[in-house]
Amino acid sequence: MSWLSRLTNAFRPDRLDDELEEELRFHLEARAEEAVHRGANPQDAAVEARLRLGNPLHTRETSRDAKLLPWLESLLRDARFGFRMLRKDSAVTAAALASLALAIGASLAAFALVDALLLRPLPVYQPERLVQLSTWDERDPHENYTFNYPLFERCRQATRGQLELFGMSNQSPEAVVFAKSGGVQEKVRLQYASGNALTSLGIRPALGRLLNPSDDLRPGAHPVAVLSYDFWMRRFGGDPAVLGRWFSNGAKQFQIVGVTAKGFTGIEPGKDTDLWVPTMMWSVPEDLSDAGSYWFIVLGRLKPGVTAEAVRPILQGVYANFLREQAAGFRADESRAVVDSFLHGSLHVLPAPNGPSRLRETFARPLWILAAVAGLLLLIACSNLANLFTARALAREREMALRISIGAGRGRLLRQLLVEGLLLAGAASVLAAMFAAVAAPSLVGLLSTSDSPAYLDLHPDWRMLTFLLLACTAATLLFALLPALRASGVSPHEALKSGGKQSVRSSALRSMLAAQIAFSFVVLFVAGLLLLSFRQLTHVNLGFRKSGVVLIGVETTDPNPFAKIYYTPAARLTALQLVDRVREVPGVRNAAMCEFGFFSGSLMGENVRIPGRAPGDGGIYGVPVSPGFLETTGVRLLEGRTLAPSDFTPTPSVVLVNQTFARRYYPGEDPVGKRFAFAERDRDLPQDIIGVVQDVRLQSVRQPAPPTVFVPLRGLNGTLAVRVDGDPWKVVPLVRRQINAFGHSVRAGDVTLQSALVDDDLVRERLLALLAGFFALAALALAGVGLYGVLSYSVVRRTKEIGIRMALGARQSSVVRLVVREIAAAAGIGIAAGLVLGRLLARPVESLLYEVKAGDFWSLALPLTLLLAAAALAAFRPAYRAAKVEPAVALRNE
């Protein structure tokens, strides 16, 4: 018989039994009929047939084993029996199923995010051979991943034949207008790439061609673009006629020449790129020859047989020569220490199989913490179920004793109980997959900012399936193995003698309960740290008003903005006129121009020279603004005066400074009226301090205000800050219309709320706080259910003992103490162990905290109070039931 038939018969044993019965009857009848033909009477013939056939039961069982897989049939029988046992206690099974599904689902969702963002290699050819270049500056020690084009060209020439280098800009949202779209602007995620970038990655075209090295020969010479497959399908419906179609990006026109193969969405996990254009089409052509303009990253593919260690010395030599050339242009009075630290810069060759990702840099540690806490939640659920299975095993001691008495081996009983656990874990895994399918995309949404939606490929694959199977197996072993070992090792004599109602052996329950409380305390402790930290961050004084302020980009339509718009006296006066126009819009309370808004991601660094200080010791940030900026953004003027239109001379020389600037450079003095200078490469620009403003956090809620000066606006391009009354989105269309009608080659750009930029800065902290709250509630619920189940079981098993104590005069309070005492001891051990584990786990979390320490009072008091409150609620009903036990009823039932 084929293995397929045997496998099929294992799933239909009743039908097989009928077939065997019919076959056995046929053989008996055939042999009896043969005997009758030989002259025997029918009764003797039937007896002879049975004797010749042998033992019918043995014959049938032998034939049955030959027609199916006995081990599989036995396993299926155990599964059917286990299902009936789980269904018998449907309420308890449902609670156990829900808790385990929640824990496995949280773990699966965490793994999906970790895998998609941190572990999974890029979908390109041989991703393990990809590398990324970075530089290290001794003056500001950190990895710098951006390069300038002249240095990139030198590195590419020096390593040609060993390393195929290519550059790609950071992906940015761009406004484009496609042909035949009626002039409607669309936001696309665009990336500038070297001509050899896509081919070096091993990407093939699905339509047309990709970028090639000839597209990188001269600036602006090849206005071509390549679409991603997903964008092609989403925007153009997969229309092949997209080839040759044009679109505009500002004043530039691009022609679509190809579509990448399906599955490639870019090199940066977390961001989905829509189209690629050559680096030679960069919006600022001067950057292609400017050694001081760092605007793209450099990656490369190692040639076969070449290692990163082999090419690094070559690249380091190129970088050292480049630094020496740059140092030759320093000012003559630059300190020797600054020059030496600059020359000690190094170039690194880093493995990049997963591609570069700013989202990964931001969320790597939070996601690992999420995975660890999800694992702890799974341990809590498993310890909860282990208590349940242990209690059920104690209640089934008589059943196990009877099975052993009639010949069942310990392995047979062990398999039966493990199959029950596997059924529960399997059903929970199905629910967990459904939970993760909803939770994981929702978590990706929490990684997004207002202007940069996150994209991660979360489709189910073999990696997620493997993790789910491992989680299911591990959970089964964690909560079912020890109870199964204990139940299968029961003594038949003792169990049958006591009628299956032995006194509870609570040592196993206490140990598992202590473990559950320890894990719960750890989750609550870590969650409390993250929630307290988030609360601290949301109460930081930013130094400006974040609500009611709208930021509107002001862009130029001039094809060469640097020729007419930037850094001219006329542009400054035009900017003041635009601000006056916007102030006239109904609903606008105030307006001002700034070169970049708070928390916008842009900063203007300046070196200052303070009289009486050594040159080069003053690094500060400058914020170019127009009159009315302080009133619009809510920044308080502490002393002196604010900027006035009369300060916007052809060469402005007045500034406002913040408190940090005043404390650092003029300690104990009044800075108003003092003079310092901006240190340019070829000259110093004297500045007079006319006022002091409060400290303002420029880029991050976490970072204290740096030394900052507010200087007169330099040009027309920038950001318009508008303070409005009521709903800002009702005023925005009116303001945009006013800007577009203003003329002077300007138009309204992107619109965002100041509050949205501040909220974007707290995306990571908000994600951690939300997940911490969810895990804390889940841990409390699981701990409460586990404590309630153990206490309820303890009261039921000790009803006779409690009845005797009550009959002998014990008070209700002493009975309650009796019930709770052992559990309280386990809780104390669990909390102590949880505190130790929590302090260990808090170490990797501390770098994410803000003004919160693991040893603070509230850091310890919050989880302890919540856990004790959950324990008290869980213990109330079992203790009340124990106190109300009637001695006569309890003893009569026994």
PDB file of N, CA and C in Angstrom, residues 43 67 75 101 113 137 141 156 192 255 258 303 332 350 361 431 474 507 541 575 670 727 778 786 834 840:
ATOM      1  N   GLN A  43     -22.451 -25.180  10.335  1.00  0.00           N
ATOM      2  CA  GLN A  43     -21.932 -24.780  11.656  1.00  0.00           C
ATOM      3  C   GLN A  43     -20.472 -25.203  11.822  1.00  0.00           C
ATOM      4  N   LYS A  67      -2.212  -0.816   6.957  1.00  0.00           N
ATOM      5  CA  LYS A  67      -2.957   0.058   6.070  1.00  0.00           C
ATOM      6  C   LYS A  67      -2.916   1.531   6.476  1.00  0.00           C
ATOM      7  N   LEU A  75      -1.416   9.761  17.296  1.00  0.00           N
ATOM      8  CA  LEU A  75      -1.286  11.192  17.559  1.00  0.00           C
ATOM      9  C   LEU A  75      -2.601  11.917  17.304  1.00  0.00           C
ATOM     10  N   ALA A 101      -2.435  34.083  22.658  1.00  0.00           N
ATOM     11  CA  ALA A 101      -2.498  34.692  21.321  1.00  0.00           C
ATOM     12  C   ALA A 101      -1.995  36.128  21.359  1.00  0.00           C
ATOM     13  N   LEU A 113       8.717  43.767  12.377  1.00  0.00           N
ATOM     14  CA  LEU A 113       9.351  45.072  12.254  1.00  0.00           C
ATOM     15  C   LEU A 113      10.870  44.961  12.310  1.00  0.00           C
ATOM     16  N   ASP A 137      35.496  62.724  11.902  1.00  0.00           N
ATOM     17  CA  ASP A 137      36.135  64.014  12.171  1.00  0.00           C
ATOM     18  C   ASP A 137      36.472  64.085  13.653  1.00  0.00           C
ATOM     19  N   PRO A 141      33.465  64.027  17.068  1.00  0.00           N
ATOM     20  CA  PRO A 141      33.556  62.578  16.828  1.00  0.00           C
ATOM     21  C   PRO A 141      32.204  61.906  16.573  1.00  0.00           C
ATOM     22  N   ARG A 156      36.405  57.264  -6.447  1.00  0.00           N
ATOM     23  CA  ARG A 156      35.979  56.358  -7.508  1.00  0.00           C
ATOM     24  C   ARG A 156      37.128  56.058  -8.463  1.00  0.00           C
ATOM     25  N   TYR A 192      18.349  61.319  -6.314  1.00  0.00           N
ATOM     26  CA  TYR A 192      19.407  61.498  -7.308  1.00  0.00           C
ATOM     27  C   TYR A 192      20.404  60.360  -7.163  1.00  0.00           C
ATOM     28  N   GLN A 255      12.459  63.334 -18.744  1.00  0.00           N
ATOM     29  CA  GLN A 255      11.782  62.352 -19.583  1.00  0.00           C
ATOM     30  C   GLN A 255      11.935  60.961 -18.966  1.00  0.00           C
ATOM     31  N   GLY A 258      12.530  54.538 -18.288  1.00  0.00           N
ATOM     32  CA  GLY A 258      12.489  53.142 -17.869  1.00  0.00           C
ATOM     33  C   GLY A 258      11.779  52.942 -16.546  1.00  0.00           C
ATOM     34  N   LYS A 303      34.499  44.128  -5.859  1.00  0.00           N
ATOM     35  CA  LYS A 303      34.730  43.176  -6.942  1.00  0.00           C
ATOM     36  C   LYS A 303      35.042  41.797  -6.355  1.00  0.00           C
ATOM     37  N   ALA A 332      44.987  82.242   8.170  1.00  0.00           N
ATOM     38  CA  ALA A 332      46.345  82.199   8.721  1.00  0.00           C
ATOM     39  C   ALA A 332      46.352  82.184  10.238  1.00  0.00           C
ATOM     40  N   LEU A 350      32.355  50.494   5.480  1.00  0.00           N
ATOM     41  CA  LEU A 350      31.450  49.745   6.344  1.00  0.00           C
ATOM     42  C   LEU A 350      30.610  48.774   5.520  1.00  0.00           C
ATOM     43  N   GLU A 361      18.589  53.978  12.092  1.00  0.00           N
ATOM     44  CA  GLU A 361      19.394  54.642  13.112  1.00  0.00           C
ATOM     45  C   GLU A 361      18.525  55.164  14.251  1.00  0.00           C
ATOM     46  N   LEU A 431      -4.541  32.850  15.819  1.00  0.00           N
ATOM     47  CA  LEU A 431      -5.057  34.153  16.246  1.00  0.00           C
ATOM     48  C   LEU A 431      -3.937  35.186  16.303  1.00  0.00           C
ATOM     49  N   ALA A 474       8.172  26.746  21.277  1.00  0.00           N
ATOM     50  CA  ALA A 474       8.783  27.178  22.535  1.00  0.00           C
ATOM     51  C   ALA A 474       7.730  27.425  23.604  1.00  0.00           C
ATOM     52  N   SER A 507       4.569  23.667  45.669  1.00  0.00           N
ATOM     53  CA  SER A 507       5.904  24.182  45.383  1.00  0.00           C
ATOM     54  C   SER A 507       6.060  24.547  43.910  1.00  0.00           C
ATOM     55  N   ASN A 541       9.864  73.098  28.431  1.00  0.00           N
ATOM     56  CA  ASN A 541       9.641  74.454  27.948  1.00  0.00           C
ATOM     57  C   ASN A 541      10.480  74.667  26.688  1.00  0.00           C
ATOM     58  N   ALA A 575      11.117  90.568   0.854  1.00  0.00           N
ATOM     59  CA  ALA A 575      10.605  89.662   1.879  1.00  0.00           C
ATOM     60  C   ALA A 575       9.757  90.412   2.896  1.00  0.00           C
ATOM     61  N   ASP A 670      25.988  92.446  31.325  1.00  0.00           N
ATOM     62  CA  ASP A 670      24.847  92.755  30.470  1.00  0.00           C
ATOM     63  C   ASP A 670      25.339  92.763  29.026  1.00  0.00           C
ATOM     64  N   ASP A 727      -8.997  77.739  13.316  1.00  0.00           N
ATOM     65  CA  ASP A 727      -8.506  76.610  12.528  1.00  0.00           C
ATOM     66  C   ASP A 727      -7.494  77.090  11.492  1.00  0.00           C
ATOM     67  N   ALA A 778      -1.222  44.788  29.403  1.00  0.00           N
ATOM     68  CA  ALA A 778      -1.261  43.344  29.137  1.00  0.00           C
ATOM     69  C   ALA A 778      -0.598  42.560  30.261  1.00  0.00           C
ATOM     70  N   GLY A 786      -3.423  35.248  36.335  1.00  0.00           N
ATOM     71  CA  GLY A 786      -2.633  34.154  36.903  1.00  0.00           C
ATOM     72  C   GLY A 786      -2.780  34.058  38.407  1.00  0.00           C
ATOM     73  N   GLY A 834      12.349  40.362  39.988  1.00  0.00           N
ATOM     74  CA  GLY A 834      12.001  41.290  38.920  1.00  0.00           C
ATOM     75  C   GLY A 834      12.754  42.598  39.020  1.00  0.00           C
ATOM     76  N   LEU A 840      18.816  45.407  35.275  1.00  0.00           N
ATOM     77  CA  LEU A 840      19.714  44.984  34.195  1.00  0.00           C
ATOM     78  C   LEU A 840      19.180  45.422  32.834  1.00  0.00           C
TER      79      LEU A 840
END
